[in-house]
CSV table of C-alpha atoms and ligand atoms in Angstrom, one decimal:
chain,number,residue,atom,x,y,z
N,1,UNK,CA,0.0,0.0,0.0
N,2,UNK,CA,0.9,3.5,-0.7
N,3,UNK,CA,1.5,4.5,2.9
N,4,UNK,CA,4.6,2.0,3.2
N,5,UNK,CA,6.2,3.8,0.2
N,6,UNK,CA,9.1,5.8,1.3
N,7,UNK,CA,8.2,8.7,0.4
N,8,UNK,CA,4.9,9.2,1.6
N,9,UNK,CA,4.7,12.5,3.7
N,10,UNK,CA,2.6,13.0,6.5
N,11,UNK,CA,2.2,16.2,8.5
N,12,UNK,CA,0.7,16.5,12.3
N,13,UNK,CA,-0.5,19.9,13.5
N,14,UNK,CA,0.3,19.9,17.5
N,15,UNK,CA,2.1,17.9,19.9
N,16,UNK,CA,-0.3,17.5,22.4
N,17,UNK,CA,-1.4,14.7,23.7
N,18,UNK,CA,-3.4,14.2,20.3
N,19,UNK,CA,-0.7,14.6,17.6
N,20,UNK,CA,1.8,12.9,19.9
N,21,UNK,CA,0.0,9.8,20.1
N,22,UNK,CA,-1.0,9.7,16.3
N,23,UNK,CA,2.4,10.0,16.0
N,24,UNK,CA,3.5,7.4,17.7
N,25,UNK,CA,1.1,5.3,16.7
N,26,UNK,CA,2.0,5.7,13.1
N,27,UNK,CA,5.7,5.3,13.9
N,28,UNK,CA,4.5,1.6,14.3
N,29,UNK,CA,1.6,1.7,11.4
N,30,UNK,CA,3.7,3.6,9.0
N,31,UNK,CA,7.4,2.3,9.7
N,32,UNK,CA,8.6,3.4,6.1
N,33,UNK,CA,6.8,7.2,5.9
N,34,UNK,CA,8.5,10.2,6.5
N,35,UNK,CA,6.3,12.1,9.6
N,36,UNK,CA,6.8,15.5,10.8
N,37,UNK,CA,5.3,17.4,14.0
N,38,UNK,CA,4.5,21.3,13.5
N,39,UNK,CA,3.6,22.6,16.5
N,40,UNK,CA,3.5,26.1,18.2
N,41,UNK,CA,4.6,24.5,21.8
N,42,UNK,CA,5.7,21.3,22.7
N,43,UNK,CA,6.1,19.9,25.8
N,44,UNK,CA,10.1,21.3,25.8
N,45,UNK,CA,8.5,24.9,26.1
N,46,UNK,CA,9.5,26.5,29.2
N,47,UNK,CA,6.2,28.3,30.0
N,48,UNK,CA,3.4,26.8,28.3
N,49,UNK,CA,0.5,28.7,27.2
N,50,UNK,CA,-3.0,28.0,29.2
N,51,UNK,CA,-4.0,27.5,25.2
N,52,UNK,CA,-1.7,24.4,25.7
N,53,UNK,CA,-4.6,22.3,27.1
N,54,UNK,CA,-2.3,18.8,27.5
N,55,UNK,CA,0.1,20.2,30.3
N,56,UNK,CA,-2.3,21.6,32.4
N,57,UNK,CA,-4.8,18.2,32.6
N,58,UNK,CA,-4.9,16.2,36.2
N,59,UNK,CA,-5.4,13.5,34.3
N,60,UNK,CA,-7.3,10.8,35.6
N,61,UNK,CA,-9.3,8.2,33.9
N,62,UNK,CA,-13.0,8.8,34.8
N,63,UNK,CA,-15.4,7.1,33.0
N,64,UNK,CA,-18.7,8.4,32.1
N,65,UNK,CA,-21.4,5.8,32.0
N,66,UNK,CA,-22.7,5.1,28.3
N,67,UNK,CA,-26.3,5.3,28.9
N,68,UNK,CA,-26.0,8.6,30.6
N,69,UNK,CA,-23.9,9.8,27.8
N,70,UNK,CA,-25.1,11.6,24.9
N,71,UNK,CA,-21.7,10.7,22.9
N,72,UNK,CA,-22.0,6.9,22.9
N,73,UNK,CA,-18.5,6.5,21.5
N,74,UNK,CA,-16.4,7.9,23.7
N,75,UNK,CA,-17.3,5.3,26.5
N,76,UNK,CA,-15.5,2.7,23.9
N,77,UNK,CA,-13.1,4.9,23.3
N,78,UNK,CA,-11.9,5.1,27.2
N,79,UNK,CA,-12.5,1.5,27.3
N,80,UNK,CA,-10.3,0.7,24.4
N,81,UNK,CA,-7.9,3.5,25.7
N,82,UNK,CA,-7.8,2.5,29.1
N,83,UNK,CA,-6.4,-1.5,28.1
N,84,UNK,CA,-3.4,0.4,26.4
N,85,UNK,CA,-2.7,2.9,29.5
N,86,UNK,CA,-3.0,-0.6,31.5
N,87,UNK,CA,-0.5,-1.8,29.7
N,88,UNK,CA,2.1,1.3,29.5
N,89,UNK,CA,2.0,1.1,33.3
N,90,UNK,CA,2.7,-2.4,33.2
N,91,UNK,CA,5.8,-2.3,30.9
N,92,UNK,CA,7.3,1.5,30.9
N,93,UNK,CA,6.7,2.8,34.5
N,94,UNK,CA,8.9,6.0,33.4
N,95,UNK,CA,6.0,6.8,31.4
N,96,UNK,CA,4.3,8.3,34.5
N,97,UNK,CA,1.1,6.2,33.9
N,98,UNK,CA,-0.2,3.8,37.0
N,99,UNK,CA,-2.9,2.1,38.1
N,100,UNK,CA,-5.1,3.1,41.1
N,101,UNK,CA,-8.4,3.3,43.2
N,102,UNK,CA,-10.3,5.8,41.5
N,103,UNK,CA,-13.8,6.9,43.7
N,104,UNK,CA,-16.5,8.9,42.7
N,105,UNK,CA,-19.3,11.0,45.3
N,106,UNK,CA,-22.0,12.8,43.7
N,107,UNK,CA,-24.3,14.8,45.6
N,108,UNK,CA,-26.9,14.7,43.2
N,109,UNK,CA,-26.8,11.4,41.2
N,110,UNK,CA,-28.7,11.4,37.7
N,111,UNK,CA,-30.9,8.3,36.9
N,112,UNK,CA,-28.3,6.0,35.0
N,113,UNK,CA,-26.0,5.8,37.8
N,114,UNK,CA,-28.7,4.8,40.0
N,115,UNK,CA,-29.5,1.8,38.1
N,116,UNK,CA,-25.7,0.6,38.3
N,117,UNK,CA,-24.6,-2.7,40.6
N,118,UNK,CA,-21.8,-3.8,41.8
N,119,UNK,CA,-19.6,-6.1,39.4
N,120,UNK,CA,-21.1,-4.3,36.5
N,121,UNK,CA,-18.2,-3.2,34.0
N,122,UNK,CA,-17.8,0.6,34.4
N,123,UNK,CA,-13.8,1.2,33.7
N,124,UNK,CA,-12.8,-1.8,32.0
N,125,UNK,CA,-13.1,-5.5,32.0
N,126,UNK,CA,-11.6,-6.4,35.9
N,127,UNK,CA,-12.4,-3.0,36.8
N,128,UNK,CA,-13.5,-4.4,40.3
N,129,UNK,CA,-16.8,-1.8,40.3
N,130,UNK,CA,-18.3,-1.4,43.7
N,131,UNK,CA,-21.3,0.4,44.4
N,132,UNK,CA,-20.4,2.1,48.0
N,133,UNK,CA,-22.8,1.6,50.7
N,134,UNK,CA,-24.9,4.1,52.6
N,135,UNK,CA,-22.4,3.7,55.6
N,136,UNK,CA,-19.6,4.4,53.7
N,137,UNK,CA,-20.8,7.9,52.1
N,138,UNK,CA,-19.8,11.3,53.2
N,139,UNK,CA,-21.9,13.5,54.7
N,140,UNK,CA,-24.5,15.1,51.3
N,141,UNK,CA,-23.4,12.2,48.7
N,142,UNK,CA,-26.4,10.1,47.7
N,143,UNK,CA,-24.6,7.7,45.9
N,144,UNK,CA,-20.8,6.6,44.9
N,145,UNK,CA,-18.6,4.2,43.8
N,146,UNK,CA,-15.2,2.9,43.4
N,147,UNK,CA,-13.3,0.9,40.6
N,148,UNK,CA,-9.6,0.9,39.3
N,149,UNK,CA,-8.6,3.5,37.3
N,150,UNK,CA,-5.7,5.3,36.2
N,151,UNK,CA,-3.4,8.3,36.3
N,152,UNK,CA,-0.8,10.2,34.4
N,153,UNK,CA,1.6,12.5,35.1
N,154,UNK,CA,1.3,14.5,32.1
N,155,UNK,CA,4.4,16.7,31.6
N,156,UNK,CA,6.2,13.3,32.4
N,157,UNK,CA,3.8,11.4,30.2
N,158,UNK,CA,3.8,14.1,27.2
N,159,UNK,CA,7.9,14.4,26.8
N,160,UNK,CA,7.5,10.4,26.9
N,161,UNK,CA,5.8,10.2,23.7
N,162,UNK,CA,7.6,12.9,22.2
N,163,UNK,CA,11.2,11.7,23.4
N,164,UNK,CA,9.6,8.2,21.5
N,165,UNK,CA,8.6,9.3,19.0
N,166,UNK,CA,11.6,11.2,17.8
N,167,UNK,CA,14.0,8.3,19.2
N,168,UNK,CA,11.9,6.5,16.0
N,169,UNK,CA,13.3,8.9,13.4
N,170,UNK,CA,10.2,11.8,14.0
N,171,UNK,CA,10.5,15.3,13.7
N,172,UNK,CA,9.8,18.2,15.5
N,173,UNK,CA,9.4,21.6,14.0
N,174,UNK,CA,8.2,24.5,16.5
N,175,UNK,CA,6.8,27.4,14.4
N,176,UNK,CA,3.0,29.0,14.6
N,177,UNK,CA,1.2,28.2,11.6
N,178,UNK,CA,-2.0,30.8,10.7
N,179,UNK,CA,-4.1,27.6,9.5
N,180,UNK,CA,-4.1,24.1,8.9
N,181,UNK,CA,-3.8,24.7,5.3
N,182,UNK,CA,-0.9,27.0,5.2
N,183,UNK,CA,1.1,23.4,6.4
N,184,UNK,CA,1.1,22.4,2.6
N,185,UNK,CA,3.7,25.3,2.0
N,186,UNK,CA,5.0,25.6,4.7
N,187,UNK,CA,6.2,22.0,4.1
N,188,UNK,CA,7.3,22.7,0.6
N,189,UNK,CA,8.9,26.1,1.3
N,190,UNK,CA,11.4,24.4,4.5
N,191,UNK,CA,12.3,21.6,2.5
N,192,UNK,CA,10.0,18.7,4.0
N,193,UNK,CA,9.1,18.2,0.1
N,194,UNK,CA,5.6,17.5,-1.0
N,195,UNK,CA,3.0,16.7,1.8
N,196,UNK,CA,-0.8,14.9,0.9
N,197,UNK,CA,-1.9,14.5,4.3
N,198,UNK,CA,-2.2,16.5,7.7
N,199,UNK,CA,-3.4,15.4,10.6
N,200,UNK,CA,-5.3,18.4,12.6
N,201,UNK,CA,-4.8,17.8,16.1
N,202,UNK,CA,-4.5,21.6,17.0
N,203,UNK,CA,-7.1,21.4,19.9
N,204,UNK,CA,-8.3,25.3,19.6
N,205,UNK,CA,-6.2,27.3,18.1
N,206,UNK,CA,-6.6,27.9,14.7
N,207,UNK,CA,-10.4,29.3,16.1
N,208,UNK,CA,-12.0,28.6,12.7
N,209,UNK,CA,-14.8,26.2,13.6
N,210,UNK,CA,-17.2,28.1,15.4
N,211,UNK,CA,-18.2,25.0,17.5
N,212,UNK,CA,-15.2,24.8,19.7
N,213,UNK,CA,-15.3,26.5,22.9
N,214,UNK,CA,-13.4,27.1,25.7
N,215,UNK,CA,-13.9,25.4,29.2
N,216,UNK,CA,-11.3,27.2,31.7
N,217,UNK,CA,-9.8,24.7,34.3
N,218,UNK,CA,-8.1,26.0,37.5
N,219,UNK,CA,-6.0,23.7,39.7
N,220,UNK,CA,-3.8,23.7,42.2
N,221,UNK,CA,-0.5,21.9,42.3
N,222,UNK,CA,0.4,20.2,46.1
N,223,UNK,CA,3.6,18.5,47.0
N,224,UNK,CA,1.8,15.9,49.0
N,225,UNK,CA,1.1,12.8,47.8
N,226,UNK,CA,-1.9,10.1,47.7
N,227,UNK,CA,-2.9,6.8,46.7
N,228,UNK,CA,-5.9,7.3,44.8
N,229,UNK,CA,-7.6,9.9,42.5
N,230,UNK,CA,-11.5,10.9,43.9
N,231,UNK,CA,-14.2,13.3,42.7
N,232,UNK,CA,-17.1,14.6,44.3
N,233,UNK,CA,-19.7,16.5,42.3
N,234,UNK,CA,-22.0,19.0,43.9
N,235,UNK,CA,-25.2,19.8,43.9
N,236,UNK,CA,-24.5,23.4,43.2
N,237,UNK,CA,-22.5,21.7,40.1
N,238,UNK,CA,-19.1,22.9,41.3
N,239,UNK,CA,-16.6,20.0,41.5
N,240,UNK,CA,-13.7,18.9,44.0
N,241,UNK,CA,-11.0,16.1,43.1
N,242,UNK,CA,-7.7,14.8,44.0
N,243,UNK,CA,-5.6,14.0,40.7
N,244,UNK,CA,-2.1,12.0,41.8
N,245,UNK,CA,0.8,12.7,39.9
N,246,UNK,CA,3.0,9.2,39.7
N,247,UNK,CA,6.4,9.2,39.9
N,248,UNK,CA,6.2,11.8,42.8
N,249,UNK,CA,5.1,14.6,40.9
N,250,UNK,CA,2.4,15.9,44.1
N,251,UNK,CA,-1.2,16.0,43.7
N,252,UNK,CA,-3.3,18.1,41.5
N,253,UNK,CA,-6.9,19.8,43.2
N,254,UNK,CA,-8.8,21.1,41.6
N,255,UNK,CA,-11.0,22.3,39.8
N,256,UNK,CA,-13.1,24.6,37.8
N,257,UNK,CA,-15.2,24.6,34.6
N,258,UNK,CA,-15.2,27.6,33.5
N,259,UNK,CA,-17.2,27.9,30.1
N,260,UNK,CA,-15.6,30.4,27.9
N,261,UNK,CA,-14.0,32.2,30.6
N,262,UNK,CA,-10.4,33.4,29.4
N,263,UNK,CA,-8.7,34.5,31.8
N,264,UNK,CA,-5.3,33.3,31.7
N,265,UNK,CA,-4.1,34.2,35.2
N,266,UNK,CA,-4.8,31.6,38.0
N,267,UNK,CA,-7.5,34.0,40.2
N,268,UNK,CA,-5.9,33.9,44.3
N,269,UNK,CA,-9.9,33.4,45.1
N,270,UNK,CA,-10.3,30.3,43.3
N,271,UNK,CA,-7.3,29.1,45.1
N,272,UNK,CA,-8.3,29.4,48.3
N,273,UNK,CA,-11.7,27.8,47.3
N,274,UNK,CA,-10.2,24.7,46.0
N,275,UNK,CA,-8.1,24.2,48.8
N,276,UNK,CA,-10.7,25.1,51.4
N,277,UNK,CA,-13.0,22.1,49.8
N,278,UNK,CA,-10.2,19.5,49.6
N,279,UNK,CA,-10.1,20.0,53.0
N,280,UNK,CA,-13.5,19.8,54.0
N,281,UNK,CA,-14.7,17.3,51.3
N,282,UNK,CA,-11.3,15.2,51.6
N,283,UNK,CA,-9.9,15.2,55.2
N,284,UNK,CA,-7.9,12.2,55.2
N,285,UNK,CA,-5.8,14.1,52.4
N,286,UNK,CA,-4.5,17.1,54.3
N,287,UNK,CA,-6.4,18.3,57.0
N,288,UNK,CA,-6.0,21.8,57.6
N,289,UNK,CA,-5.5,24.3,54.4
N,290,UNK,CA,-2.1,25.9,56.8
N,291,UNK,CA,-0.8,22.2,55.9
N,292,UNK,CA,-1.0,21.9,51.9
N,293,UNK,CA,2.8,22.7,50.3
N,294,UNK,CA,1.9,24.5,47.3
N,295,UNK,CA,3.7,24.0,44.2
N,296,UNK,CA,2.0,26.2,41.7
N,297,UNK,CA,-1.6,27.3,40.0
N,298,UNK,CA,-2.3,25.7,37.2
N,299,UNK,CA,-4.9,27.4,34.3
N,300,UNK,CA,-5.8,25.6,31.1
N,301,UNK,CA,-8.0,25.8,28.6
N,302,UNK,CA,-10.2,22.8,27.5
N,303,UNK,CA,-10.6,22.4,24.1
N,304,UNK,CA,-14.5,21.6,24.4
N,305,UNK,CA,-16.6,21.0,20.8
N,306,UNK,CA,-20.0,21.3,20.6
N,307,UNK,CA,-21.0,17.9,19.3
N,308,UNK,CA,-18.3,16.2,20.3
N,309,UNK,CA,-14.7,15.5,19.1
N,310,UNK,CA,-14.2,16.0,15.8
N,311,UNK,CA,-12.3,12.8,13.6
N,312,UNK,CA,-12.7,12.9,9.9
N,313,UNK,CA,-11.4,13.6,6.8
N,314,UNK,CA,-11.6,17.2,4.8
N,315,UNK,CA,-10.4,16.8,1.0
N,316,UNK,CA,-8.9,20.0,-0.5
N,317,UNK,CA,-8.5,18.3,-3.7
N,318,UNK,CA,-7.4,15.9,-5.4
N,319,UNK,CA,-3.8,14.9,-3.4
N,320,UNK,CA,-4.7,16.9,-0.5
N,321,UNK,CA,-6.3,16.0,2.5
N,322,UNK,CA,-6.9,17.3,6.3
N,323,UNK,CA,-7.8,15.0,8.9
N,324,UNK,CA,-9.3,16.3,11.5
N,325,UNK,CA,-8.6,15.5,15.1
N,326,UNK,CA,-9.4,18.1,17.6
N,327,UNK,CA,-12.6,18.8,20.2
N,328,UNK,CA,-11.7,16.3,23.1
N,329,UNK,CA,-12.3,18.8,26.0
N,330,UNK,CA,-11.9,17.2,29.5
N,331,UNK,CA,-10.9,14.0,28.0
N,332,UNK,CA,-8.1,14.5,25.4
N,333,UNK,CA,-5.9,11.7,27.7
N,334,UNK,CA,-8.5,9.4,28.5
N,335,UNK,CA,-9.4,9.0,25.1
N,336,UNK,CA,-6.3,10.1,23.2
N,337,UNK,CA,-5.0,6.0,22.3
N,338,UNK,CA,-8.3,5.2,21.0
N,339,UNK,CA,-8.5,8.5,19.2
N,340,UNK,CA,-5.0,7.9,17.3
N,341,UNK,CA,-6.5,4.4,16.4
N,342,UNK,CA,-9.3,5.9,14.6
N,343,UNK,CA,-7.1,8.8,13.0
N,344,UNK,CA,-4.7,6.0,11.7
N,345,UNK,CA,-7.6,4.4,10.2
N,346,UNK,CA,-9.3,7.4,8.1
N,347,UNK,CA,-5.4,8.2,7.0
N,348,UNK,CA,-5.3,4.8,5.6
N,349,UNK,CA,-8.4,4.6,4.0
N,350,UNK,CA,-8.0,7.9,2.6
N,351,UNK,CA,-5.0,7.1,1.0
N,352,UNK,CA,-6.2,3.7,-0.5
N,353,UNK,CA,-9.4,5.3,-1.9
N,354,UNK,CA,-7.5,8.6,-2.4
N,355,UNK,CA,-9.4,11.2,-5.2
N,356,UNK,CA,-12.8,9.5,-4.4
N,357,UNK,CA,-13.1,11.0,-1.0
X,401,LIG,C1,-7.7,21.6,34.4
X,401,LIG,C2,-7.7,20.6,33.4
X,401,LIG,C3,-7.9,19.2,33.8
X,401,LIG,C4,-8.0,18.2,32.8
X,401,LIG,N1,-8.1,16.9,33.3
X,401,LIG,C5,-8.1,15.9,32.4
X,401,LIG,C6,-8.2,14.5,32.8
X,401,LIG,O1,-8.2,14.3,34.0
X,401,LIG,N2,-8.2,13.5,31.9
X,401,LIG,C7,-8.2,13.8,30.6
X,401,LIG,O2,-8.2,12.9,29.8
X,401,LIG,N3,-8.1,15.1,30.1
X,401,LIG,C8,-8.1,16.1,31.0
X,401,LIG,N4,-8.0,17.4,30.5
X,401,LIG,C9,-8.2,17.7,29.1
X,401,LIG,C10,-7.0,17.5,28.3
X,401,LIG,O3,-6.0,18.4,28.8
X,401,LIG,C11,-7.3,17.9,26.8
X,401,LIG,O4,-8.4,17.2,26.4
X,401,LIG,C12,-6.1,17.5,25.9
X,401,LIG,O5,-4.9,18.0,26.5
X,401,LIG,C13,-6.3,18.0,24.5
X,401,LIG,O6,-5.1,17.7,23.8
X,401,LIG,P1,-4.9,18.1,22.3
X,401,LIG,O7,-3.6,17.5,21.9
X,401,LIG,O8,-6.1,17.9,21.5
X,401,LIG,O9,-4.7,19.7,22.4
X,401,LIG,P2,-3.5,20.7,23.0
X,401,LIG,O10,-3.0,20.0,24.2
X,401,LIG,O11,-4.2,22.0,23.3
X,401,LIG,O12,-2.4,20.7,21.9
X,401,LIG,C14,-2.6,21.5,20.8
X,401,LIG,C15,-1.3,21.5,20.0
X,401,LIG,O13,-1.5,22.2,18.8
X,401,LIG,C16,-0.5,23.2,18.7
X,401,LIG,N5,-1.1,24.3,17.9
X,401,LIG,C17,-2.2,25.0,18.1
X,401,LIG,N6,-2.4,26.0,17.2
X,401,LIG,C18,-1.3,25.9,16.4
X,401,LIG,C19,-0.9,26.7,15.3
X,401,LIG,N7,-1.6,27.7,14.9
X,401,LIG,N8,0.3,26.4,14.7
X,401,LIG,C20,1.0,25.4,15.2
X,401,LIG,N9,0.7,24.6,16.2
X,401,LIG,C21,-0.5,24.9,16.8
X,401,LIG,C22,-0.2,23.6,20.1
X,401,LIG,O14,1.0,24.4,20.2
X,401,LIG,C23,-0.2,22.3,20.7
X,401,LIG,O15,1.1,21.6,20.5
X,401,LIG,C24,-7.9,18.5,31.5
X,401,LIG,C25,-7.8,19.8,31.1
X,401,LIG,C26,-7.7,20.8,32.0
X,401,LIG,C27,-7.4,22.2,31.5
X,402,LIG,C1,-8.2,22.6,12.4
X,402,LIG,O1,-8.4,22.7,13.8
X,402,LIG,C2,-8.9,23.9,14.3
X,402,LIG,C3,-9.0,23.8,15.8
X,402,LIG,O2,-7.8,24.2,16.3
X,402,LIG,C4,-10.3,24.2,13.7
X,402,LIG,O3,-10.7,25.5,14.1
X,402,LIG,C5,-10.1,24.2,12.2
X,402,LIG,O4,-11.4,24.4,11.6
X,402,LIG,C6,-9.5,22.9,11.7
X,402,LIG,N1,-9.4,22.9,10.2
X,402,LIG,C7,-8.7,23.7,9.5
X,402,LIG,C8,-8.7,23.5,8.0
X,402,LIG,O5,-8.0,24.6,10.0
């Protein structure tokens, strides 16, 4: 097939956690293509941007039921992403990726949780999914649960894929394109030679589809450590949670969801607030806010599409093609294997069926 010709050029827009797992992922696909990275930031830069959504993420794996979802596919997706985190953490433990209890309190449970029993699969086959017990609920949580899950340490995690991914003959080049487009040229004009595909894994920046929005996440960054990640969600629909950093990389609390709210500082009110609720909601963490050792605020921007996360293919003409892989919001790591999968698959079926599309 075409792909395995060596001179097939393919360009990714972004080195987030999106373009940097398509690219590794087609390191192993592709063996014999020529694949370069274009990104504004990677995760070298010294002072990411908040726009930079995939060093500011917890991330934790925290599945959302499929019948209470209106975007089916994405419980797959985590599923299917999940087994490959699994096994990551099982085999490169530098990766920053491990297993661990992951518990859930919601104040103000919607019907399709309700209806869920203990053994059913929520997380993954073996997920060990317990339904807690009235006992065992804090004070104003109607109903919770706890099952394994997983968490990453992302700056450890992102310079793991990238450091792969150019250890397997990728390239890097940082420079700010003005659209997804302009990569054609820009490939021809700096000697990369004649590119038919890009991948668009930009998460927001280009700001040319209307449907993407911003969702503004503060955290706070803790040098204390804990063994599991937990969320409570409130009835006044604010959230609390307790993200572990493996490796010793602290804890991350957060957080806020801030729908197209840009400000780009971390606000010293919101800090206090998060910190005040750990403590209350999460006492056997740190029990008094004098206690927490700080590290830093953290402010990111979600790259949140309306209708979901966007994977498919745009044909410019003939021999030129966009694919399309931006949108994931809160969930770019939890679904980004399963995301690269599909990617992979539109780039090889758009080059076997090629003017057609
Ligand atoms: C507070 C917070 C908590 C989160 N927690 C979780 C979690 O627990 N689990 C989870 O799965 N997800 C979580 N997320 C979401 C996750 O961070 C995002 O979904 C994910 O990082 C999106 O990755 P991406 O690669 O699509 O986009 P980004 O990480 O935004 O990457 C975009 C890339 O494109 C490049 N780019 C953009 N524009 C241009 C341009 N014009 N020219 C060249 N390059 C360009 C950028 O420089 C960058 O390299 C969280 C996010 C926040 C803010
Ligand atoms: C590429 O992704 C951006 C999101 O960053 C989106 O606005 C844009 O419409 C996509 N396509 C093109 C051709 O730029």
């Amino acid at each position: 097939m075409s792909l395995d010709h060596p001179l097939e050029r393919i360009i990714i827009i972004g080195s987030g956690v999106t373009g940097l797992t398509v690219a590794n992922l087609m390191r192993t696909e592709f063996p014999r293509a020529d694949i370069t990275i274009i990104a504004a930031e990677t995760p070298t830069t010294a002072s990411p941007s908040a726009d930079y959504a995939s060093m500011w993420a917890g991330a934790h794996y925290r599945p959302i039921p499929r019948s209470s979802h209106q975007l089916e596919q994405e419980f797959d997706m985590a599923l299917r992403t999940a087994e490959i985190m699994k096994e990551i953490a099982k085999v490169a433990s530098e990766a920053g990726v491990k297993l661990m209890p992951g518990v859930e309190y919601l104040e103000d449970p919607p019907e399709a949780v309700l209806s869920l029993k203990t053994g059913d699969m929520y997380a993954g086959p073996d997920d060990e999914f317990r339904v807690l017990e009235q006992e065992e609920l804090p004070l104003g949580v109607r109903w919770g649960c706890e099952y394994q899950s997983y968490c990453i340490n992302v700056p450890v995690y992102s310079r793991w894929l990238l450091d792969r991914f150019l250890a397997s003959d990728g390239r890097v080049v940082k420079h700010r394109l003005t659209s997804a487009a302009e990569a054609f040229e820009f490939a021809e004009k700096n000697g990369l030679g004649k590119v038919s595909t890009i991948v668009n894994c930009s998460g927001r920046n280009f700001d040319r589809d209307g449907k993407v929005k911003i969702i503004r996440g503060q955290t706070v960054l803790v040098r204390q450590e804990y063994g599991k990640t937990v969320t409570r969600q409130n009835h006044d629909g604010t959230w609390s949670f307790l993200i572990p950093r493996p490796l010793h990389g602290g804890t991350i609390i957060g957080g806020t969801k801030e729908i197209g709210d840009m400000e780009e500082r971390p606000r010293p009110q919101t800090r206090k607030e998060l910190l005040r609720q750990s403590v209350k909601y999460f006492p056997d963490f740190v029990d008094s806010v004098e206690k927490f050792d700080v590290v830093k605020d953290n402010v990111g921007r979600r790259p949140w599409r309306e209708g979901g996360y966007r994977i498919e293919v745009e044909s410019i003409n003939r021999d030129k093609k966009i694919l399309h892989g931006y949108g994931a919001g809160g969930r770019g790591y939890e679904l980004s294997w399963s995301a690269a999968e599909k990617i992979v698959a539109l780039v090889k079926q758009a080059t076997f069926i090629g003017p057609k599309l």
